[in-house]
Coordinates of C-alpha atoms and ligand atoms in Angstrom, one line a residue:
X1 CA 27.7 -104.1 47.9
X2 CA 27.4 -100.5 49.2
X3 CA 30.4 -98.7 47.7
X4 CA 30.4 -96.0 50.2
X5 CA 30.5 -98.5 53.1
X6 CA 33.2 -100.5 51.3
X7 CA 35.4 -97.4 51.0
X8 CA 34.8 -96.6 54.6
X9 CA 35.8 -100.1 55.6
X10 CA 39.1 -99.7 53.7
X11 CA 39.8 -96.4 55.4
X12 CA 38.9 -98.0 58.8
X13 CA 41.5 -100.7 58.1
X14 CA 44.4 -98.4 57.3
X15 CA 43.7 -95.6 59.8
X16 CA 42.3 -97.4 62.8
X17 CA 39.5 -94.8 63.1
X18 CA 36.2 -96.3 64.0
X19 CA 33.8 -97.2 61.2
X20 CA 31.1 -94.8 62.2
X21 CA 33.4 -91.8 62.2
X22 CA 34.9 -92.8 58.9
X23 CA 31.5 -93.4 57.3
X24 CA 30.4 -89.9 58.3
X25 CA 33.6 -88.4 56.8
X26 CA 33.5 -90.1 53.4
X27 CA 32.5 -87.5 50.8
X28 CA 31.4 -87.5 47.2
X29 CA 33.8 -85.1 45.5
X30 CA 32.5 -82.2 43.5
X31 CA 34.5 -82.9 40.4
X32 CA 34.9 -86.1 38.4
X33 CA 38.7 -86.0 38.3
X34 CA 38.7 -86.2 42.1
X35 CA 37.3 -89.6 42.0
X36 CA 34.0 -91.1 43.2
X37 CA 34.6 -91.0 46.9
X38 CA 37.0 -89.0 49.0
X39 CA 38.3 -89.2 52.5
X40 CA 39.6 -85.9 54.1
X41 CA 42.6 -86.7 56.3
X42 CA 42.3 -83.7 58.7
X43 CA 40.8 -85.8 61.5
X44 CA 44.0 -87.9 61.6
X45 CA 46.5 -85.0 61.9
X46 CA 46.4 -84.9 65.7
X47 CA 46.8 -88.6 66.4
X48 CA 49.4 -89.2 63.6
X49 CA 51.3 -86.0 64.3
X50 CA 51.6 -85.3 60.6
X51 CA 50.2 -82.8 58.1
X52 CA 47.0 -84.0 56.4
X53 CA 48.7 -83.8 53.0
X54 CA 51.4 -86.1 54.1
X55 CA 49.0 -88.5 55.6
X56 CA 47.0 -88.7 52.4
X57 CA 50.1 -89.2 50.3
X58 CA 51.4 -92.0 52.6
X59 CA 48.1 -93.8 52.8
X60 CA 47.6 -93.7 49.0
X61 CA 50.3 -96.3 48.5
X62 CA 49.1 -98.6 51.3
X63 CA 48.4 -101.9 49.4
X64 CA 45.6 -102.8 51.8
X65 CA 43.6 -100.1 49.9
X66 CA 43.6 -102.1 46.7
X67 CA 40.6 -104.2 45.6
X68 CA 39.1 -105.6 42.4
X69 CA 36.3 -103.0 42.5
X70 CA 38.7 -100.1 42.9
X71 CA 40.6 -98.8 39.9
X72 CA 42.9 -96.5 41.8
X73 CA 43.4 -94.6 45.0
X74 CA 45.1 -91.2 44.7
X75 CA 46.2 -88.5 47.1
X76 CA 45.2 -84.9 46.2
X77 CA 46.2 -82.4 48.9
X78 CA 44.7 -83.5 52.2
X79 CA 42.3 -85.8 50.4
X80 CA 42.4 -89.5 49.6
X81 CA 40.5 -90.0 46.4
X82 CA 38.9 -93.3 45.5
X83 CA 38.1 -94.2 41.9
X84 CA 35.8 -97.2 41.6
X85 CA 36.0 -99.6 38.7
X86 CA 33.2 -98.5 36.5
X87 CA 32.1 -101.9 35.2
X88 CA 32.1 -103.4 38.7
X89 CA 30.2 -100.4 40.0
X90 CA 27.6 -100.7 37.2
X91 CA 27.1 -104.3 37.8
X92 CA 26.7 -103.9 41.5
X93 CA 24.2 -101.0 41.4
X94 CA 22.1 -102.2 38.4
X95 CA 21.9 -105.8 39.7
X96 CA 20.2 -104.5 42.7
X97 CA 17.7 -102.3 40.8
X98 CA 17.0 -105.1 38.3
X99 CA 16.2 -107.4 41.3
X100 CA 14.2 -104.9 43.3
X101 CA 12.4 -102.9 40.6
X102 CA 10.5 -100.0 42.2
X103 CA 11.2 -101.6 45.6
X104 CA 14.8 -100.3 45.2
X105 CA 16.0 -98.0 48.0
X106 CA 13.8 -99.6 50.7
X107 CA 15.4 -99.9 54.1
X108 CA 14.9 -101.4 57.6
X109 CA 15.6 -98.1 59.2
X110 CA 12.0 -97.6 60.3
X111 CA 11.1 -101.2 61.2
X112 CA 8.9 -101.3 64.3
X113 CA 8.7 -97.5 64.4
X114 CA 5.7 -95.2 64.0
X115 CA 5.7 -91.7 62.5
X116 CA 2.6 -89.6 62.8
X117 CA 2.5 -87.1 59.9
X118 CA -0.1 -84.3 60.2
X119 CA -0.7 -82.5 57.0
X120 CA -3.4 -80.6 55.0
X121 CA -5.6 -79.7 58.0
X122 CA -7.8 -77.2 56.2
X123 CA -10.5 -75.2 57.9
X124 CA -14.1 -76.3 57.4
X125 CA -16.3 -73.9 55.4
X126 CA -13.2 -72.1 54.0
X127 CA -11.7 -72.4 50.6
X128 CA -8.9 -74.8 50.0
X129 CA -6.2 -72.5 48.7
X130 CA -2.6 -72.9 47.4
X131 CA -1.2 -72.7 50.9
X132 CA -3.1 -75.8 52.0
X133 CA -1.7 -77.4 48.9
X134 CA 1.8 -76.8 50.2
X135 CA 1.2 -78.8 53.4
X136 CA -0.9 -81.4 51.6
X137 CA 1.8 -82.1 49.0
X138 CA 4.7 -82.0 51.4
X139 CA 2.9 -84.2 53.9
X140 CA 1.8 -86.7 51.3
X141 CA 5.3 -87.0 50.0
X142 CA 6.9 -87.3 53.4
X143 CA 4.4 -90.1 54.3
X144 CA 5.5 -92.1 51.3
X145 CA 9.2 -91.4 52.0
X146 CA 8.9 -92.7 55.6
X147 CA 6.9 -95.7 54.5
X148 CA 9.6 -96.5 52.0
X149 CA 12.1 -96.6 54.8
X150 CA 10.0 -99.1 56.7
X151 CA 8.2 -96.8 59.1
X152 CA 4.6 -97.3 60.0
X153 CA 3.0 -94.0 59.0
X154 CA -0.2 -92.6 60.4
X155 CA -1.6 -89.8 58.2
X156 CA -3.6 -87.2 60.2
X157 CA -5.8 -84.5 59.0
X158 CA -6.3 -82.1 61.9
X159 CA -9.4 -80.4 60.5
X160 CA -10.1 -76.8 61.6
X161 CA -13.7 -77.7 62.5
X162 CA -14.1 -75.8 65.8
X163 CA -14.3 -72.3 67.0
X164 CA -16.5 -69.3 67.5
X165 CA -16.8 -68.8 63.8
X166 CA -19.2 -71.7 63.7
X167 CA -21.5 -69.7 66.0
X168 CA -21.4 -67.0 63.3
X169 CA -22.1 -69.4 60.5
X170 CA -25.1 -70.9 62.3
X171 CA -26.6 -67.5 62.8
X172 CA -25.8 -66.4 59.2
X173 CA -27.2 -69.6 57.7
X174 CA -30.5 -69.3 59.6
X175 CA -30.9 -65.7 58.3
X176 CA -29.5 -65.9 54.8
X177 CA -28.6 -69.5 54.0
X178 CA -29.6 -71.1 50.7
X179 CA -29.9 -74.8 51.0
X180 CA -29.6 -75.5 47.2
X181 CA -26.5 -73.3 46.9
X182 CA -25.0 -75.1 49.8
X183 CA -25.5 -78.5 48.1
X184 CA -24.2 -77.3 44.8
X185 CA -21.1 -75.3 45.8
X186 CA -20.8 -75.6 49.6
X187 CA -17.7 -73.6 50.2
X188 CA -18.7 -70.6 48.1
X189 CA -22.1 -70.5 49.8
X190 CA -20.6 -70.7 53.3
X191 CA -18.1 -68.1 52.5
X192 CA -20.8 -65.8 51.1
X193 CA -22.9 -65.9 54.3
X194 CA -19.8 -65.6 56.5
X195 CA -18.7 -62.4 54.7
X196 CA -22.3 -61.1 54.9
X197 CA -22.3 -61.8 58.6
X198 CA -19.3 -59.6 59.2
X199 CA -20.8 -56.8 57.0
X200 CA -24.1 -56.8 58.8
X201 CA -22.6 -57.2 62.2
X202 CA -21.1 -53.7 62.0
X203 CA -24.6 -52.2 62.1
X204 CA -26.4 -54.9 64.2
X205 CA -24.7 -55.9 67.4
X206 CA -27.4 -58.4 68.2
X207 CA -25.8 -60.6 65.6
X208 CA -22.7 -60.9 67.7
X209 CA -24.8 -62.0 70.7
X210 CA -26.7 -64.5 68.6
X211 CA -23.5 -66.0 67.3
X212 CA -22.0 -66.2 70.8
X213 CA -25.2 -68.0 72.0
X214 CA -25.1 -70.4 69.1
X215 CA -21.5 -71.3 69.7
X216 CA -22.3 -71.9 73.4
X217 CA -25.2 -74.2 72.3
X218 CA -22.9 -76.0 70.0
X219 CA -20.4 -76.5 72.8
X220 CA -23.2 -77.8 75.1
X221 CA -24.2 -80.3 72.4
X222 CA -27.6 -78.8 71.5
X223 CA -29.1 -81.0 68.8
X224 CA -30.1 -78.3 66.2
X225 CA -26.8 -76.4 66.4
X226 CA -24.8 -79.6 66.3
X227 CA -26.8 -80.8 63.2
X228 CA -26.1 -77.6 61.4
X229 CA -22.4 -77.6 62.3
X230 CA -22.2 -81.3 61.1
X231 CA -23.8 -80.3 57.8
X232 CA -21.2 -77.6 57.2
X233 CA -18.5 -80.1 58.1
X234 CA -19.9 -82.8 55.8
X235 CA -20.4 -80.7 52.8
X236 CA -16.9 -79.1 53.2
X237 CA -15.4 -82.6 53.4
X238 CA -17.1 -83.6 50.2
X239 CA -15.3 -80.8 48.4
X240 CA -11.9 -81.5 50.2
X241 CA -12.2 -85.2 49.4
X242 CA -12.7 -84.5 45.7
X243 CA -9.4 -82.7 45.7
X244 CA -7.7 -85.4 47.7
X245 CA -8.9 -88.1 45.3
X246 CA -7.8 -86.1 42.4
X247 CA -4.3 -85.9 43.9
X248 CA -4.2 -89.4 45.2
X249 CA -3.9 -88.1 48.8
X250 CA -5.4 -90.0 51.7
X251 CA -5.6 -90.0 55.5
X252 CA -6.0 -92.5 58.3
X253 CA -7.6 -90.1 60.7
X254 CA -9.8 -86.9 60.2
X255 CA -10.2 -86.0 63.8
X256 CA -10.5 -82.3 63.8
X257 CA -10.2 -79.7 66.5
X258 CA -13.8 -80.4 67.6
X259 CA -12.7 -83.9 68.6
X260 CA -10.0 -82.6 70.8
X261 CA -12.1 -79.8 72.3
X262 CA -13.9 -82.6 74.2
X263 CA -10.7 -83.7 75.7
X264 CA -9.6 -80.2 76.8
X265 CA -10.9 -80.7 80.3
X266 CA -8.4 -83.5 80.8
X267 CA -5.6 -81.2 79.7
X268 CA -6.8 -78.5 82.1
X269 CA -7.0 -80.9 85.1
X270 CA -3.6 -82.5 84.3
X271 CA -2.0 -79.1 84.2
X272 CA -3.7 -78.1 87.4
X273 CA -2.6 -81.2 89.2
X274 CA 1.0 -80.5 88.2
X275 CA 0.6 -76.9 89.5
X276 CA 1.5 -75.5 86.1
X277 CA -1.5 -73.2 85.6
X278 CA -1.1 -69.6 86.6
X279 CA -3.5 -66.7 86.2
X280 CA -2.6 -63.9 83.9
X281 CA -5.1 -61.1 83.1
X282 CA -8.0 -63.4 83.9
X283 CA -6.7 -66.2 81.7
X284 CA -5.1 -69.5 82.8
X285 CA -1.7 -69.9 81.3
X286 CA 1.5 -72.0 81.5
X287 CA 4.6 -69.9 82.0
X288 CA 7.3 -70.9 79.5
X289 CA 10.0 -68.4 80.4
X290 CA 12.6 -71.2 80.8
X291 CA 12.0 -72.1 77.2
X292 CA 12.4 -68.6 76.0
X293 CA 8.8 -68.3 74.7
X294 CA 5.7 -66.4 75.8
X295 CA 3.2 -68.1 78.1
X296 CA 0.8 -70.5 76.5
X297 CA -2.8 -69.7 77.1
X298 CA -4.9 -72.8 78.1
X299 CA -8.2 -71.2 79.3
X300 CA -9.4 -67.8 78.2
X301 CA -10.9 -65.5 80.7
X302 CA -14.4 -66.6 79.8
X303 CA -13.3 -70.2 80.6
X304 CA -13.2 -71.5 77.1
X305 CA -10.3 -73.4 75.6
X306 CA -8.3 -72.3 72.6
X307 CA -6.4 -73.7 69.6
X308 CA -3.3 -74.5 71.6
X309 CA -5.2 -76.4 74.3
X310 CA -6.7 -78.6 71.6
X311 CA -3.3 -79.2 70.1
X312 CA -2.0 -80.4 73.5
X313 CA -5.0 -82.8 73.8
X314 CA -4.2 -84.0 70.3
X315 CA -0.6 -84.9 71.1
X316 CA -1.7 -86.9 74.2
X317 CA -4.3 -88.7 72.0
X318 CA -1.6 -89.5 69.4
X319 CA 0.8 -90.7 72.0
X320 CA -1.7 -92.9 73.6
X321 CA -3.2 -94.4 70.4
X322 CA -0.1 -94.6 68.2
X323 CA 2.9 -94.6 70.6
X324 CA 4.7 -92.6 68.0
X325 CA 8.5 -92.4 67.6
X326 CA 8.0 -89.1 65.8
X327 CA 5.1 -86.8 65.4
X328 CA 5.5 -84.2 62.7
X329 CA 3.4 -81.2 61.8
X330 CA 3.6 -79.9 58.3
X331 CA 2.3 -76.4 58.9
X332 CA 3.4 -73.0 57.6
X333 CA 6.3 -71.2 59.2
X334 CA 4.0 -68.5 60.8
X335 CA 2.9 -71.1 63.3
X336 CA 6.4 -72.0 64.5
X337 CA 5.9 -70.1 67.8
X338 CA 2.6 -71.8 68.4
X339 CA 4.1 -75.3 68.1
X340 CA 7.1 -74.3 70.2
X341 CA 4.7 -73.3 73.0
X342 CA 2.6 -76.4 72.7
X343 CA 5.6 -78.7 72.8
X344 CA 7.1 -76.8 75.7
X345 CA 3.9 -77.1 77.8
X346 CA 4.2 -80.9 77.5
X347 CA 7.9 -80.9 78.2
X348 CA 7.3 -78.8 81.3
X349 CA 4.6 -81.3 82.3
X350 CA 7.1 -84.1 82.1
X351 CA 5.9 -85.9 78.9
X352 CA 8.6 -87.7 77.1
X353 CA 6.7 -87.5 73.8
X354 CA 7.3 -83.8 73.8
X355 CA 10.8 -84.4 72.4
X356 CA 9.4 -86.5 69.6
X357 CA 7.3 -83.7 68.2
X358 CA 8.6 -81.6 65.4
X359 CA 7.2 -78.7 63.4
X360 CA 8.0 -79.0 59.7
X361 CA 7.5 -75.5 58.4
X362 CA 7.3 -74.1 54.8
X363 CA 7.3 -70.8 53.0
X364 CA 4.8 -68.8 51.0
X365 CA 3.3 -69.3 47.6
X366 CA 3.6 -66.5 45.0
X367 CA 2.7 -66.1 41.3
X368 CA 4.6 -64.6 38.5
X369 CA 2.8 -64.7 35.1
X370 CA -0.6 -66.0 36.2
X371 CA -4.1 -64.5 36.5
X372 CA -6.8 -66.1 38.5
X373 CA -10.4 -65.1 39.1
X374 CA -9.8 -65.0 42.9
X375 CA -13.5 -64.8 43.3
X376 CA -13.2 -65.9 47.0
X377 CA -11.4 -62.9 48.3
X378 CA -7.7 -62.5 47.4
X379 CA -6.8 -66.1 47.5
X380 CA -6.0 -68.6 44.7
X381 CA -7.8 -71.9 44.9
X382 CA -5.9 -75.0 44.4
X383 CA -8.6 -76.3 42.1
X384 CA -8.2 -73.4 39.8
X385 CA -4.4 -73.8 39.7
X386 CA -4.8 -77.5 38.9
X387 CA -7.4 -76.9 36.2
X388 CA -5.4 -74.2 34.5
X389 CA -2.2 -76.3 34.6
X390 CA -4.0 -79.3 33.1
X391 CA -5.6 -77.1 30.3
X392 CA -2.2 -75.6 29.4
X393 CA -0.5 -79.0 29.4
X394 CA -3.3 -80.3 27.2
X395 CA -2.6 -77.6 24.6
X396 CA 1.1 -78.3 24.7
X397 CA 0.9 -82.1 24.3
X398 CA -1.9 -81.8 21.7
X399 CA 0.3 -79.6 19.5
X400 CA 3.1 -82.0 20.0
X401 CA 1.0 -85.0 19.1
X402 CA -0.2 -83.2 15.9
X403 CA 3.3 -82.3 14.9
X404 CA 4.3 -86.0 15.3
X405 CA 1.2 -87.3 13.5
X406 CA 0.5 -89.3 16.6
X407 CA -2.6 -91.5 16.6
X408 CA -3.4 -90.9 20.2
X409 CA -7.1 -90.2 20.8
X410 CA -8.3 -87.0 22.4
X411 CA -9.3 -89.0 25.5
X412 CA -5.8 -90.4 25.9
X413 CA -4.3 -86.9 25.5
X414 CA -6.7 -85.6 28.2
X415 CA -5.8 -88.4 30.6
X416 CA -2.1 -87.6 30.0
X417 CA -2.6 -83.9 30.5
X418 CA -4.4 -84.5 33.8
X419 CA -1.4 -86.4 35.2
X420 CA 1.3 -84.2 33.7
X421 CA -0.6 -80.9 34.6
X422 CA -1.0 -82.1 38.2
X423 CA 2.6 -83.3 38.3
X424 CA 3.8 -79.9 37.2
X425 CA 2.0 -78.2 40.2
X426 CA 3.2 -80.8 42.7
X427 CA 6.8 -80.6 41.5
X428 CA 6.9 -76.9 41.9
X429 CA 6.1 -77.4 45.6
X430 CA 8.8 -80.0 46.1
X431 CA 11.7 -78.9 43.9
X432 CA 13.4 -76.7 46.4
X433 CA 13.9 -76.6 50.2
X434 CA 10.5 -76.3 51.8
X435 CA 11.3 -73.1 53.8
X436 CA 11.9 -71.1 50.6
X437 CA 9.0 -69.2 49.1
X438 CA 7.6 -70.7 45.9
X439 CA 7.0 -68.7 42.7
X440 CA 4.6 -70.2 40.3
X441 CA 5.2 -69.4 36.6
X442 CA 3.8 -71.3 33.7
X443 CA 6.9 -70.9 31.6
X444 CA 9.0 -72.5 34.3
X445 CA 6.7 -75.3 35.4
X446 CA 5.6 -76.5 32.0
X447 CA 9.1 -76.4 30.4
X448 CA 9.6 -79.9 29.0
X449 CA 13.3 -79.4 29.1
X450 CA 13.6 -77.7 32.5
X451 CA 13.7 -78.9 36.0
X452 CA 10.0 -79.9 35.9
X453 CA 7.6 -82.8 36.3
X454 CA 6.9 -82.7 32.6
X455 CA 10.6 -83.3 31.9
X456 CA 10.7 -86.2 34.4
X457 CA 7.5 -87.8 33.0
X458 CA 8.7 -87.3 29.5
X459 CA 12.0 -89.0 30.3
X460 CA 10.1 -91.9 31.9
X461 CA 7.9 -92.3 28.8
X462 CA 11.0 -92.2 26.7
X463 CA 12.6 -95.1 28.6
X464 CA 9.3 -97.0 28.2
X465 CA 9.1 -96.4 24.5
X466 CA 12.7 -97.8 24.1
X467 CA 11.9 -100.8 26.1
X468 CA 8.7 -101.4 24.0
X469 CA 10.7 -101.0 20.8
X470 CA 13.3 -103.5 22.0
X471 CA 10.7 -106.0 22.9
X472 CA 9.2 -105.7 19.4
X473 CA 12.7 -106.4 18.0
X474 CA 13.1 -109.4 20.4
X475 CA 16.0 -107.8 22.3
X476 CA 16.0 -108.8 26.0
X477 CA 17.7 -106.5 28.5
X478 CA 20.6 -108.1 30.5
X479 CA 19.3 -109.5 33.8
X480 CA 20.6 -108.9 37.3
X481 CA 23.2 -111.7 37.2
X482 CA 24.6 -110.9 33.8
X483 CA 28.3 -110.2 33.3
X484 CA 27.2 -108.0 30.4
X485 CA 26.6 -105.2 32.9
X486 CA 30.4 -105.0 33.4
X487 CA 30.5 -103.4 29.9
X488 CA 28.8 -100.2 31.0
X489 CA 31.9 -98.1 31.3
X490 CA 31.4 -95.0 29.1
X491 CA 31.2 -91.6 30.7
X492 CA 27.5 -91.1 30.1
X493 CA 26.7 -94.6 31.3
X494 CA 28.8 -94.2 34.4
X495 CA 27.1 -90.8 35.2
X496 CA 23.7 -92.5 34.9
X497 CA 24.7 -95.4 37.2
X498 CA 26.1 -93.0 39.7
X499 CA 22.9 -91.0 39.7
X500 CA 20.8 -94.1 40.3
X501 CA 23.2 -95.2 43.1
X502 CA 22.6 -91.8 44.8
X503 CA 18.8 -92.3 45.1
X504 CA 18.6 -94.5 48.3
X505 CA 20.8 -92.1 50.2
X506 CA 18.7 -89.2 49.0
X507 CA 15.6 -90.9 50.3
X508 CA 17.2 -91.3 53.7
X509 CA 18.3 -87.7 53.8
X510 CA 14.8 -86.6 52.8
X511 CA 13.3 -88.3 55.8
X512 CA 16.1 -87.2 58.1
X513 CA 15.5 -83.5 57.3
X514 CA 11.8 -83.8 56.3
X515 CA 12.8 -82.4 52.9
X516 CA 11.2 -84.1 49.9
X517 CA 13.4 -82.0 47.6
X518 CA 16.3 -84.3 48.4
X519 CA 14.4 -86.9 46.4
X520 CA 13.3 -84.5 43.6
X521 CA 16.9 -83.4 43.2
X522 CA 18.1 -87.1 42.9
X523 CA 15.4 -88.0 40.4
X524 CA 16.0 -85.0 38.3
X525 CA 19.7 -86.0 38.3
X526 CA 18.9 -89.4 37.0
X527 CA 16.7 -88.0 34.2
X528 CA 19.4 -85.5 33.2
X529 CA 22.1 -88.2 33.1
X530 CA 19.8 -90.5 31.2
X531 CA 19.0 -87.9 28.5
X532 CA 22.7 -87.2 28.0
X533 CA 23.3 -90.9 27.7
X534 CA 20.3 -91.3 25.3
X535 CA 21.6 -88.4 23.1
X536 CA 25.2 -89.7 22.9
X537 CA 24.8 -93.4 22.8
X538 CA 22.3 -94.9 20.3
X539 CA 20.9 -97.6 22.5
X540 CA 19.3 -99.9 19.9
X541 CA 21.5 -99.4 16.9
X542 CA 24.9 -100.8 16.1
X543 CA 25.8 -104.5 15.9
X544 CA 27.2 -105.1 19.4
X545 CA 24.3 -107.2 20.7
X546 CA 25.8 -107.6 24.2
X547 CA 26.2 -103.8 24.6
X548 CA 22.6 -103.3 23.5
X549 CA 21.4 -105.7 26.2
X550 CA 23.5 -104.0 28.8
X551 CA 22.3 -100.6 27.8
X552 CA 18.7 -101.7 27.8
X553 CA 19.1 -102.9 31.3
X554 CA 20.4 -99.5 32.3
X555 CA 17.4 -98.0 30.6
X556 CA 15.1 -100.3 32.6
X557 CA 16.8 -99.2 35.8
X558 CA 16.4 -95.5 35.0
X559 CA 12.7 -96.2 34.2
X560 CA 12.1 -97.9 37.6
X561 CA 14.1 -95.3 39.5
X562 CA 12.1 -92.4 38.0
X563 CA 8.9 -94.2 38.7
X564 CA 9.9 -94.8 42.3
X565 CA 11.2 -91.2 42.8
X566 CA 8.1 -89.5 41.3
X567 CA 5.9 -91.8 43.3
X568 CA 7.6 -90.6 46.5
X569 CA 7.0 -87.0 45.5
X570 CA 3.3 -87.7 44.7
X571 CA 3.6 -87.5 40.9
X572 CA 2.1 -90.0 38.5
X573 CA 3.9 -91.1 35.3
X574 CA 2.5 -91.9 31.9
X575 CA 3.5 -94.8 29.6
X576 CA 3.6 -92.6 26.5
X577 CA 3.4 -89.0 25.7
Ligands
LIG601 N1 -6.3 -75.4 60.4 C1 -5.1 -74.7 60.5 C2 -5.0 -73.6 59.4 O1 -5.6 -73.8 58.3 C3 -3.9 -75.5 60.5 C4 -3.8 -76.5 61.5 C5 -2.4 -76.9 61.9 N2 -2.3 -78.1 62.7 C6 -2.4 -78.1 64.1 N3 -2.3 -79.2 64.7 N4 -2.5 -76.9 64.7 O2 -4.3 -72.6 59.5

């Protein structure tokens, strides 16, 4: 039973409002003494010709509102407050988690629907920095969230593998390239020659011409230039894939801009046919005045296509190949206007799919108490951030293991540090609304008591350890049909059950707003409630065997819920710590 729905049905019965309206209005009150669900009566004032306070008070005594699973219904001001029966609530919620395990919270919402999620999309031959990590982590999490809700997800990596800079790289590589260095540390070598190109170009304009020629040859498909470009692309991908593997991130499609460049002609002829191309300062553009945005350039004055043209081609490709219901772009806020222009061009051209595209923007990444080598210009590499986080985590858990006289091997500690250290970074990206800027600080992200991945993982390991201990003592948790679950009525237990009950709704909201933080907030709520429960109720001591079994079942549900929630965020848990 879904308690929210059940409350809504009761309200529907006594007010005559339709269920959909009621369901939207049912709230979760901010304070415990206001009950578990509340219905604001303002919407009824007009039709009932009464003040909302009066309506609430009259309705509260309607006996159709009583049910075995409701302990009381009370009027407070204009609100009708519902108090659920704690035992019944616990049994209802926990039965489901005990049956479903980590499949809890799944839904049919997305059945038969496809979501294209574009994320990461780094530029070939350029370092993978902490900004790319933002899109990678958000997109990875959103993909898992949509999948959980039953959607078919297509993960796209729209690589930046095209543009005049590849003409420059070809020229630079022929002049100064070092093959061995390229094999060993590809991005550093490519960056080195790229920077050198720009320095030398200032005194030697022939370099500019050479780069332009090489780019032209690349566009025309000349074998040698294409081979070099492919080499740059391949070695860059090796580096990116190492990072993706480390983070458990994967893609279904790596078609980059070069792929869509080949389709740009079709975009141009389509727009011409529809009479949408106009000339502006030598370039061919689509006027977008009616959308309140500047014109979108399709062809530059020299006849070449640009970034936006390739994005238009990419949408048509995605529409044709995946028939998406939604096509989302996890790309930084600075590109908001670009996407608005691209979507508007397709809208103007009459494509229905234009309305199914959405830009999912995010903020900037900043650092508080951290120093990095930033050897590649002024940017922080994701790899460095991860390595440092893992190293610091290792020191912390090693000290802790020594203090506890733990018999964990160094190898085990390092494996744990890798997961927890990575998790700490990932969590920092998903713990708040994505449009807010992120501030990295070791003190905050590695705080085992704070709102952090180490805290979540530690709590998970703690539930595991209790479940192991119970198994050793031969205590079996109550199962999904057990009446023992009705005994979970204490304040701490109830808070824990409520937090678990909130998770499915949080997952839906996360997908609805493309905000993984809805999930991170729900999981951290479960962990906090559990730790309060753990500190106040000794789960395995005492002589009430039935209560022990019921509490162990709660423990198991917390464990599965945290595993599920962290999975959706892209964080791995560990069995012990
Ligand atoms: N490669 C671009 C960058 O690193 C991001 C690409 C965004 N995606 C797109 N379809 N335009 O800035």
